[in-house]
C-alpha atoms as one frame of an Amber mdcrd trajectory, in Angstrom:
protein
   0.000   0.000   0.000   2.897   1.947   0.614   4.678   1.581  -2.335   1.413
   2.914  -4.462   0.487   5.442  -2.267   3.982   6.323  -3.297   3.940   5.669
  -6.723   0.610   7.729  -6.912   1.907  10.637  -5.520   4.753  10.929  -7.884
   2.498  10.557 -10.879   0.435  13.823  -8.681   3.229  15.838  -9.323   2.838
  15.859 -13.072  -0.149  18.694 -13.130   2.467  21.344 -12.834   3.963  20.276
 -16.166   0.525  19.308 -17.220  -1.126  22.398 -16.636   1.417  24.964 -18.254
   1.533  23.041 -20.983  -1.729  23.694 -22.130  -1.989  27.183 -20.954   1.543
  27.549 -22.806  -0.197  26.120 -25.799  -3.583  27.964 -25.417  -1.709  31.678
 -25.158   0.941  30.345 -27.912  -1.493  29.609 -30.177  -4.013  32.451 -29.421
  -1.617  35.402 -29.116   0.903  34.343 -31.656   3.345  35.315 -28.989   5.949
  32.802 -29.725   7.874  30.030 -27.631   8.663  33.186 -24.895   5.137  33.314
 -23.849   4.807  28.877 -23.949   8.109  28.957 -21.586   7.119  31.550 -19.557
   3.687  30.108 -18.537   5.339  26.373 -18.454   8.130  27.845 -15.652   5.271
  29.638 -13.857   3.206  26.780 -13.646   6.342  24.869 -12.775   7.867  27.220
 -10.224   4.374  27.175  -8.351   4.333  23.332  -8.085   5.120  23.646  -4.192
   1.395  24.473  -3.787   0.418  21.221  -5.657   2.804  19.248  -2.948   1.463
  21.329   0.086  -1.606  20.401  -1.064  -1.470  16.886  -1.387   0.772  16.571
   1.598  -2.370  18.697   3.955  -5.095  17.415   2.397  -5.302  14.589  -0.186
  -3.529  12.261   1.244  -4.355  12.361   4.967  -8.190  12.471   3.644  -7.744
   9.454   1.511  -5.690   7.684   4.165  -8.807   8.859   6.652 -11.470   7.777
   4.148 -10.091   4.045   2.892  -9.641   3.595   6.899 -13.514   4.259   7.348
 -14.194   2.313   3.671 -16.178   5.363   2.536 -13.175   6.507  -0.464 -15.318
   9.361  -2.757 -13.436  10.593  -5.730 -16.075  13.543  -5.512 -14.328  13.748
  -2.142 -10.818  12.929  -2.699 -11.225  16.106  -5.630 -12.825  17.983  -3.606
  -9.961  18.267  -0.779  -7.653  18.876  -3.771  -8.971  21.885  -4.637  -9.868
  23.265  -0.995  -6.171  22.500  -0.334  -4.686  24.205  -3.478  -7.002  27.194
  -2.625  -5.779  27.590   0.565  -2.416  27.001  -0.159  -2.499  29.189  -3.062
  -4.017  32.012  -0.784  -1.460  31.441   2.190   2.205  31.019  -0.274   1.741
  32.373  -4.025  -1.094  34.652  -4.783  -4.010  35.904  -2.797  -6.464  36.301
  -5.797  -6.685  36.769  -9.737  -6.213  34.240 -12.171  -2.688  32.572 -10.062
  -5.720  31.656  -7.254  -7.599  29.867  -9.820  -4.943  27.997 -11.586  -3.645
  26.847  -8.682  -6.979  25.511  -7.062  -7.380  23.942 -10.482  -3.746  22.469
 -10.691  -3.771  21.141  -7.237  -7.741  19.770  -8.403  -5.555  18.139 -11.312
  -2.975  16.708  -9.160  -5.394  14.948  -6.962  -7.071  13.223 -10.147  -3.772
  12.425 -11.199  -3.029  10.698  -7.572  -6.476   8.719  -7.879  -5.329   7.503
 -11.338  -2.422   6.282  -9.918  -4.308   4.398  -7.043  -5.829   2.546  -9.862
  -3.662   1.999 -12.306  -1.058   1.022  -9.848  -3.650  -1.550  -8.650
């Protein structure tokens, strides 16, 4: 259990890459701004990954850990405390409001689905 809890986690730490990737793109492709803009969203997203690992340090994990104890695991639930963690986190370390707020809350959101893909595919 462990070992994919583990395992899980790591593959949870992809949304940062994830997730200025396709803003990168999305800006890239909309503004014709060039690779400048694509890298400079991709090490934004990238350089804000500590509120994706706050997150599922605080929140995910103890609440799946708490839930699979009880037999009552949600992935409504599980996503849920994803993005209440990444909000607070977000609010307490990188940026109090605007659009950094939201794509963090939705990057730590991410993370968490990427953490319950891991718990089953690591199955």
């Amino acid at each position: 259990m462990k070992q994919q809890l583990a395992k899980s986690v790591a593959l949870s730490f992809l949304s940062p890459l994830f997730t200025g990737c396709v803003l990168g793109l999305y800006f890239t492709i909309s503004n014709q701004g060039g690779l400048s803009i694509f890298l400079s969203l991709l090490t934004g997203a990238i350089v804000n990954a500590h509120v994706v690992g706050l997150s599922m340090a605080l929140f995910v994990v103890p609440g799946y850990l708490l839930l699979y104890r009880i037999n009552k695991v949600h992935y409504s639930a599980i996503l849920t405390l994803g993005m209440l963690g990444g909000a607070i986190c977000s609010y307490l370390f990188a940026a109090q409001n605007g659009a950094g707020f939201v794509i963090n809350s939705v990057m730590a959101t991410m993370a968490a689905g990427l953490f319950l893909y891991g718990l089953r595919r690591f199955a």
